[in-house]
Amino acid sequence: MKLDQQKIKSTLGKTSADDEGNQVLQSDEAVYDFDEITNEAAVVYRNKKALASCDALYIKNEKEFFLFEFKNVRKSRISWKQLYSKAYDSVWTLQTIFFPDLSINEMKERLTMLVIYNDDGVVEKEQDSPAFEALKSKMKQLAANQEQILFDLDIFKGFLYKDILTVEKDIYTKKYHRQIFSN
């Protein structure tokens, strides 16, 4: 399948924009617009029936691929069902369009999914309950200080993805952005 390179090349900032054009991240890092790629794949492979997809794809090298999903909403308003569909369908699209010679097992050793949400960008910031904060703290200790995987997406870690990160945009910017986009 031949992709329209003009349509699929984008920036991380542009792919992070919500329906009103508000960007979750301000970033000029070059990525693929994975929603556009998925739309083009649906025309060819699914008789124009839409697939769910992550917003952006970054291929760092032949061993590291990153799918980004941006949510400009409070984390409590994010649908885990929608994210499940995006997790599944995005792997199918990535393998079919970019890496048909990789097995699912080879793909999962290279692929990380990031869900970046914007609690600070909403009018009323979400307040976590004390019980949830205690649970989150305990989970962080158990996970050797890694971020907790929210929205029940942990079922995909080791199954379709090497790693899954679900983080607030400020944590992503401070802790992960430079690491992902460094050479």
PDB file of C-alpha atoms in Angstrom, residues 62-65 102-112 158-163:
ATOM      1  CA  GLU A  62      14.440  -0.567  13.889  1.00  0.00           C
ATOM      2  CA  LYS A  63      14.094  -1.699  17.511  1.00  0.00           C
ATOM      3  CA  GLU A  64      11.962   1.092  19.046  1.00  0.00           C
ATOM      4  CA  PHE A  65       8.472   2.161  17.932  1.00  0.00           C
ATOM      5  CA  LEU A 102       7.514  -8.872  11.748  1.00  0.00           C
ATOM      6  CA  SER A 103       5.599 -11.375  13.829  1.00  0.00           C
ATOM      7  CA  ILE A 104       3.395 -10.143  16.662  1.00  0.00           C
ATOM      8  CA  ASN A 105       6.060 -11.363  19.109  1.00  0.00           C
ATOM      9  CA  GLU A 106       8.780  -9.421  17.281  1.00  0.00           C
ATOM     10  CA  MET A 107       6.547  -6.355  17.158  1.00  0.00           C
ATOM     11  CA  LYS A 108       5.701  -6.412  20.861  1.00  0.00           C
ATOM     12  CA  GLU A 109       9.406  -6.404  21.783  1.00  0.00           C
ATOM     13  CA  ARG A 110       9.795  -3.053  20.007  1.00  0.00           C
ATOM     14  CA  LEU A 111       6.523  -1.261  20.657  1.00  0.00           C
ATOM     15  CA  THR A 112       5.551   1.178  23.408  1.00  0.00           C
ATOM     16  CA  GLY A 158       3.843  -8.201  27.334  1.00  0.00           C
ATOM     17  CA  PHE A 159       0.948  -9.244  25.094  1.00  0.00           C
ATOM     18  CA  LEU A 160       0.969  -6.581  22.337  1.00  0.00           C
ATOM     19  CA  TYR A 161       3.384  -4.002  23.763  1.00  0.00           C
ATOM     20  CA  LYS A 162       6.796  -4.016  25.391  1.00  0.00           C
ATOM     21  CA  ASP A 163       5.702  -1.130  27.580  1.00  0.00           C
TER      22      ASP A 163
END
